[in-house]
CSV table of C-alpha atoms and ligand atoms in Angstrom, one decimal:
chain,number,residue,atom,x,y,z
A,107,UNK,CA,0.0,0.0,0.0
A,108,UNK,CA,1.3,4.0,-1.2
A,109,UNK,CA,2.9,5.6,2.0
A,110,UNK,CA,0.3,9.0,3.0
A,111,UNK,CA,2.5,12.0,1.9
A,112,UNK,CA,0.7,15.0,3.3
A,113,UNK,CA,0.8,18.5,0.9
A,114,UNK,CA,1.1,21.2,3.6
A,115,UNK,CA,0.0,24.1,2.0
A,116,UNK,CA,-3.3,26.1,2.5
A,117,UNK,CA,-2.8,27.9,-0.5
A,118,UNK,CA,-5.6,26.4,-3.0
A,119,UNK,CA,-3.2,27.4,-6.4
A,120,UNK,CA,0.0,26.0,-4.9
A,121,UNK,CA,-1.5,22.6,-3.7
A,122,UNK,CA,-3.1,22.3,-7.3
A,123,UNK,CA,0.5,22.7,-8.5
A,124,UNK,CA,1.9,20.6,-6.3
A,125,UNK,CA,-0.6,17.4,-6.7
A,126,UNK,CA,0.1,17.5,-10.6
A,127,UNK,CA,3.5,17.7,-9.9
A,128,UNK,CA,3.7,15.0,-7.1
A,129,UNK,CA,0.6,12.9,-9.0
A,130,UNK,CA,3.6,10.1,-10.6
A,131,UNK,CA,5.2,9.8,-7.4
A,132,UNK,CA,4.2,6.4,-5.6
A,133,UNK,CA,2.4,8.3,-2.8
A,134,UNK,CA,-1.2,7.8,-1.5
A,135,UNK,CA,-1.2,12.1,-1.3
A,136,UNK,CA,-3.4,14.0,0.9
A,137,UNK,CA,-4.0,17.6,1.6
A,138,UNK,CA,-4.8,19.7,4.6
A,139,UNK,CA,-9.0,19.5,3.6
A,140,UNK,CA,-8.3,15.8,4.4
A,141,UNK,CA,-7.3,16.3,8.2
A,142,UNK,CA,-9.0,17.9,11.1
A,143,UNK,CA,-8.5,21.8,10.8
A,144,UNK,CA,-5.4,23.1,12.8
A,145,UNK,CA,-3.5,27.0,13.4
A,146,UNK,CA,-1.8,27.6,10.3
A,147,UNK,CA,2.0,27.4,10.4
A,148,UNK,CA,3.6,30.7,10.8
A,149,UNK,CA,6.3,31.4,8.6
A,150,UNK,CA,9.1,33.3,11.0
A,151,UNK,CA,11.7,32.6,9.6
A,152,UNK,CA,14.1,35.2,7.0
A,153,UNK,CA,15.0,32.5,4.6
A,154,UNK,CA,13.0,29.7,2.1
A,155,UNK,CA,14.6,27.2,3.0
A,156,UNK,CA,13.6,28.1,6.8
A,157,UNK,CA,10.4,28.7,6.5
A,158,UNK,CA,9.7,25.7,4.0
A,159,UNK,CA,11.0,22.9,6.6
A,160,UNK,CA,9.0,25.0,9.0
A,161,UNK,CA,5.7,24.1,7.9
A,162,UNK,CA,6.8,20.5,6.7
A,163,UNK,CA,8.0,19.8,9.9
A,164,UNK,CA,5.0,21.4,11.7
A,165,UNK,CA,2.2,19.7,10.0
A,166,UNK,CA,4.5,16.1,10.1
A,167,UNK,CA,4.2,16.0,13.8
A,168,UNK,CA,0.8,17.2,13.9
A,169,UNK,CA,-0.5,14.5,12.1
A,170,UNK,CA,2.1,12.2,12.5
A,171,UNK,CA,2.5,11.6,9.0
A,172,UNK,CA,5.3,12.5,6.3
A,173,UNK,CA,4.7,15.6,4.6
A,174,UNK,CA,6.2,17.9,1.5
A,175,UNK,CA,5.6,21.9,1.9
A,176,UNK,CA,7.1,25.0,-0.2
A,177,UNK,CA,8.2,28.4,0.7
A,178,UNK,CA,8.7,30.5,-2.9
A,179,UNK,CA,8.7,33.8,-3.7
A,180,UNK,CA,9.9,36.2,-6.7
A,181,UNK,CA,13.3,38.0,-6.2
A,182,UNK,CA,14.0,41.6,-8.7
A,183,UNK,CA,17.2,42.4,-9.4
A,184,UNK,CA,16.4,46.0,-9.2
A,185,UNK,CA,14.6,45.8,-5.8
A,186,UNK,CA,17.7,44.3,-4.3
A,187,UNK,CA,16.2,41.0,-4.2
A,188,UNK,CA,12.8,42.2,-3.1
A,189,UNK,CA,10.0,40.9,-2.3
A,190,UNK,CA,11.7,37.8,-1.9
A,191,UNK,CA,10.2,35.6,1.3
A,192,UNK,CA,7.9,38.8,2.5
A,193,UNK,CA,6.1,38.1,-1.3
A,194,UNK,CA,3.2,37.3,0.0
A,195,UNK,CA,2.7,40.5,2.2
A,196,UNK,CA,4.6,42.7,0.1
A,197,UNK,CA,2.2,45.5,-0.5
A,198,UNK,CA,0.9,44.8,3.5
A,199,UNK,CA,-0.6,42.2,5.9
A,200,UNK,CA,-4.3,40.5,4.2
A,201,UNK,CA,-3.0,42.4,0.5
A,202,UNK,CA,-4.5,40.8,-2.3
A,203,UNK,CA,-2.2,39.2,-5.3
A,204,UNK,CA,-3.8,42.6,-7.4
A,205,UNK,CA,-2.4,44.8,-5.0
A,206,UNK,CA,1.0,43.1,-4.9
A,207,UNK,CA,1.3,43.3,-8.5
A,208,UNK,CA,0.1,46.9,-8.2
A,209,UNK,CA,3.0,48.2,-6.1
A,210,UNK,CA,5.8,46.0,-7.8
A,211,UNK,CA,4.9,47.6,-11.5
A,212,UNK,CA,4.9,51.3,-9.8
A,213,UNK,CA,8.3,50.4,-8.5
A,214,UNK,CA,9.5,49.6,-11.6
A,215,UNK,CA,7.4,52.4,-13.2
A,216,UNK,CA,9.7,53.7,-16.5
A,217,UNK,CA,12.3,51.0,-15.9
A,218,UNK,CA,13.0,49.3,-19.6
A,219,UNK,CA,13.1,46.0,-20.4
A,220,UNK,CA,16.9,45.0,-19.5
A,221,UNK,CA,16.3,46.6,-16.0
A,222,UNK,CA,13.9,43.9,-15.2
A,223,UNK,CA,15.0,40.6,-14.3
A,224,UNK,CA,13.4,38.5,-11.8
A,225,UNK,CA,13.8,35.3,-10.5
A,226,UNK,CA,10.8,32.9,-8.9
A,227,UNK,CA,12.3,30.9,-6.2
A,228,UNK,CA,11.2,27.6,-4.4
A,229,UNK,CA,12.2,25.7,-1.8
A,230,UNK,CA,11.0,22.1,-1.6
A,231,UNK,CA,11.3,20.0,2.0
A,232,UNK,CA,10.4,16.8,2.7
A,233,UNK,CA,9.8,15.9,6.7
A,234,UNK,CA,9.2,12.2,7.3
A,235,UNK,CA,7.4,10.8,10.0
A,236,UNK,CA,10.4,9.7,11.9
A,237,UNK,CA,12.0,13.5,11.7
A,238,UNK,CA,14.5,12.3,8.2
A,239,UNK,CA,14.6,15.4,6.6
A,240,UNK,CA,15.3,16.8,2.9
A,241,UNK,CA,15.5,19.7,1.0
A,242,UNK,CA,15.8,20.5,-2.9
A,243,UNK,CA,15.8,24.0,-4.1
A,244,UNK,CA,14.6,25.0,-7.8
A,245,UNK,CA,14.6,28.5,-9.4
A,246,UNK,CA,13.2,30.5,-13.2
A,247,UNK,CA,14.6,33.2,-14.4
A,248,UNK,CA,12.7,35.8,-15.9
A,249,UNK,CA,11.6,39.5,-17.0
A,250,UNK,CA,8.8,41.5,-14.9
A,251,UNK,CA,6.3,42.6,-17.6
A,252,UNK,CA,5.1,46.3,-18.6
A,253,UNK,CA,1.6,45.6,-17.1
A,254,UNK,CA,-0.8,42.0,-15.7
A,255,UNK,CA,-1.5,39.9,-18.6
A,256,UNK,CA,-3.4,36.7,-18.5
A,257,UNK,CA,-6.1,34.3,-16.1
A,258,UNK,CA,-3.9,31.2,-15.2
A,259,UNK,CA,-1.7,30.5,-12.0
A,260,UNK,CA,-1.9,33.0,-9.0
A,261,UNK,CA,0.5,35.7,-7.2
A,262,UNK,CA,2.8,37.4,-9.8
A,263,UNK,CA,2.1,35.0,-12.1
A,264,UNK,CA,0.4,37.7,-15.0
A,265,UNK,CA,3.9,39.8,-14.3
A,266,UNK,CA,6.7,37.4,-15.2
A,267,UNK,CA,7.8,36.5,-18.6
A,268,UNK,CA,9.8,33.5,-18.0
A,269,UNK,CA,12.8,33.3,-20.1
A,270,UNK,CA,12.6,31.8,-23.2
A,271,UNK,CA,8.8,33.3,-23.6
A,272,UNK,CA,7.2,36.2,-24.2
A,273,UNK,CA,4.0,35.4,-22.6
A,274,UNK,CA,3.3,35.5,-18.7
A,275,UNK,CA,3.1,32.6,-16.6
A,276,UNK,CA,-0.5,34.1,-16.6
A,277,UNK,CA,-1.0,33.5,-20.1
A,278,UNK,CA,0.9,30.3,-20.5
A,279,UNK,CA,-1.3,27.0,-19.6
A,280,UNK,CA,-0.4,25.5,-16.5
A,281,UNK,CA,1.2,22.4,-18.2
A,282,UNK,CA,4.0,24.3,-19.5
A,283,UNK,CA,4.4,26.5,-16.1
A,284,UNK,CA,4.8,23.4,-14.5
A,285,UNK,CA,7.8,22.4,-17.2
A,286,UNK,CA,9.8,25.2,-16.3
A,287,UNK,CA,8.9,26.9,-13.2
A,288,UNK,CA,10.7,27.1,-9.9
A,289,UNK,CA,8.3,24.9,-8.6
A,290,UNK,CA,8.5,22.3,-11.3
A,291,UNK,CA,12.2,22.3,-11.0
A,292,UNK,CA,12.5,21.9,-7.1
A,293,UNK,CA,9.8,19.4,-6.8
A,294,UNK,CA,11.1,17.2,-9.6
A,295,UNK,CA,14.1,16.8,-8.1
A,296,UNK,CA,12.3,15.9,-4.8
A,297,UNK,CA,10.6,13.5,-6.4
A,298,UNK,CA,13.6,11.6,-7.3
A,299,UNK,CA,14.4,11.5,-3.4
A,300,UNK,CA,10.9,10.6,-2.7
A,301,UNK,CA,10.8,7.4,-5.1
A,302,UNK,CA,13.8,6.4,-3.8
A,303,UNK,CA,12.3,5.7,0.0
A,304,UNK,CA,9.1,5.4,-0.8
B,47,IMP,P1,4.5,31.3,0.5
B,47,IMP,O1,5.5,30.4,-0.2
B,47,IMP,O2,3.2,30.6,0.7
B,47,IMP,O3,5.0,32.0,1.6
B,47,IMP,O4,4.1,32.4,-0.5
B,47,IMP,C1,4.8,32.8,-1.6
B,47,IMP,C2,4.3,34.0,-2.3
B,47,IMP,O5,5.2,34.2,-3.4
B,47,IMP,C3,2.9,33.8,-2.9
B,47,IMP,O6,1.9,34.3,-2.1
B,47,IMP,C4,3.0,34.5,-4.2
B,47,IMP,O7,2.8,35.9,-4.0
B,47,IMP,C5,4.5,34.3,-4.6
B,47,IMP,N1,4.7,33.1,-5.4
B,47,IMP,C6,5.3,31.9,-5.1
B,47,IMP,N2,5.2,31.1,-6.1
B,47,IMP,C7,4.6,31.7,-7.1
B,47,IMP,C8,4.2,31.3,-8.4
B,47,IMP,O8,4.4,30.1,-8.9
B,47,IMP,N3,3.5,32.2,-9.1
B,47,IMP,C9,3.2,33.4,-8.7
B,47,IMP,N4,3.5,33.9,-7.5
B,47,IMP,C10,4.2,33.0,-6.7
């Protein structure tokens, strides 16, 4: 019988990601909707790698089961690296991905094209139920675009032109995010790891 491997993420869009990308692994996979509700993890650490074993290893002992969890966020060359792991509250506490994207385009307001490069970053751990730990790390490089363009994925996705495109991972179907993104990257590497004990 699959091994439970628990997707610790209460983001809706990242779990979806992350079940397509886990989906040939022999796991029996579960997500946070299939346990008993508990406090969020908080994420207090000032590094992805920190706060990604963070919440693995928080929701493994919770529920005594193994579990994979992600910390990611988008790094601009011009911002110094920012938002990196504040991303998600980069325009404030309870902002909306609208009025992240917002503030990062007026900060790069006038700014042409070379000036924009950006990098998603994502930081896979894996926490097993006997506290084994491991970590795999997986990055796309990119352009911040002029303005939001396109419906698919979440966050920044309408704002980055990975490299090689010259649509947003907004406008690109989700199949070929997954191919090349940060997340894709660090979680098919994981995967390997993950075959090779499950
Ligand atoms: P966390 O990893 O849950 O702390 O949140 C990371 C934040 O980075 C998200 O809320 C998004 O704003 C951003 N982010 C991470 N990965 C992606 C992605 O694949 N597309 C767009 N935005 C992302």
């Amino acid at each position: 019988m699959d091994r439970i491997l628990l997707i610790g993420s209460n983001n809706k869009s990242k779990t979806r990601e992350l079940r397509a990308l886990l989906d040939d692994s022999p796991w029996d996979l579960r997500r946070l909707d299939d346990f008993d509700p508990v406090p969020e993890a908080e994420e207090t650490q000032d590094t992805f790698e920190g706060n990604a074993l963070l919440k693995a290893r928080y929701y493994a002992r919770r529920f005594n089961v193994a579990c994979v969890a992600d910390d990611s966020g988008l790094e601009v060359d011009a911002l110094n690296g920012a938002p990196g792991v504040y991303s998600a509250r980069y325009a404030g506490e309870n902002c909306t991905y609208e009025d992240n994207n917002r503030k990062l385009l007026a900060a790069l307001e006038g700014i042409p094209e070379e000036g924009r490069k950006a990098r998603f970053v994502c930081l896979a751990a894996f926490v097993n139920e006997d506290g084994g730990e491991h970590v795999e790390r997986g990055s796309v490089e990119g352009l911040i675009a002029p303005e939001c363009r396109g419906e698919h994925g979440f966050g920044y996705d309408p704002v980055f032109i990975p490299e090689g495109f010259d649509q947003t991972f907004g406008e690109l179907p989700p199949e070929v995010k997954a191919g090349v993104s940060h997340r894709g990257r660090a979680f098919g590497k994981l995967c390997t790891h993950l075959a090779s004990i499950a």
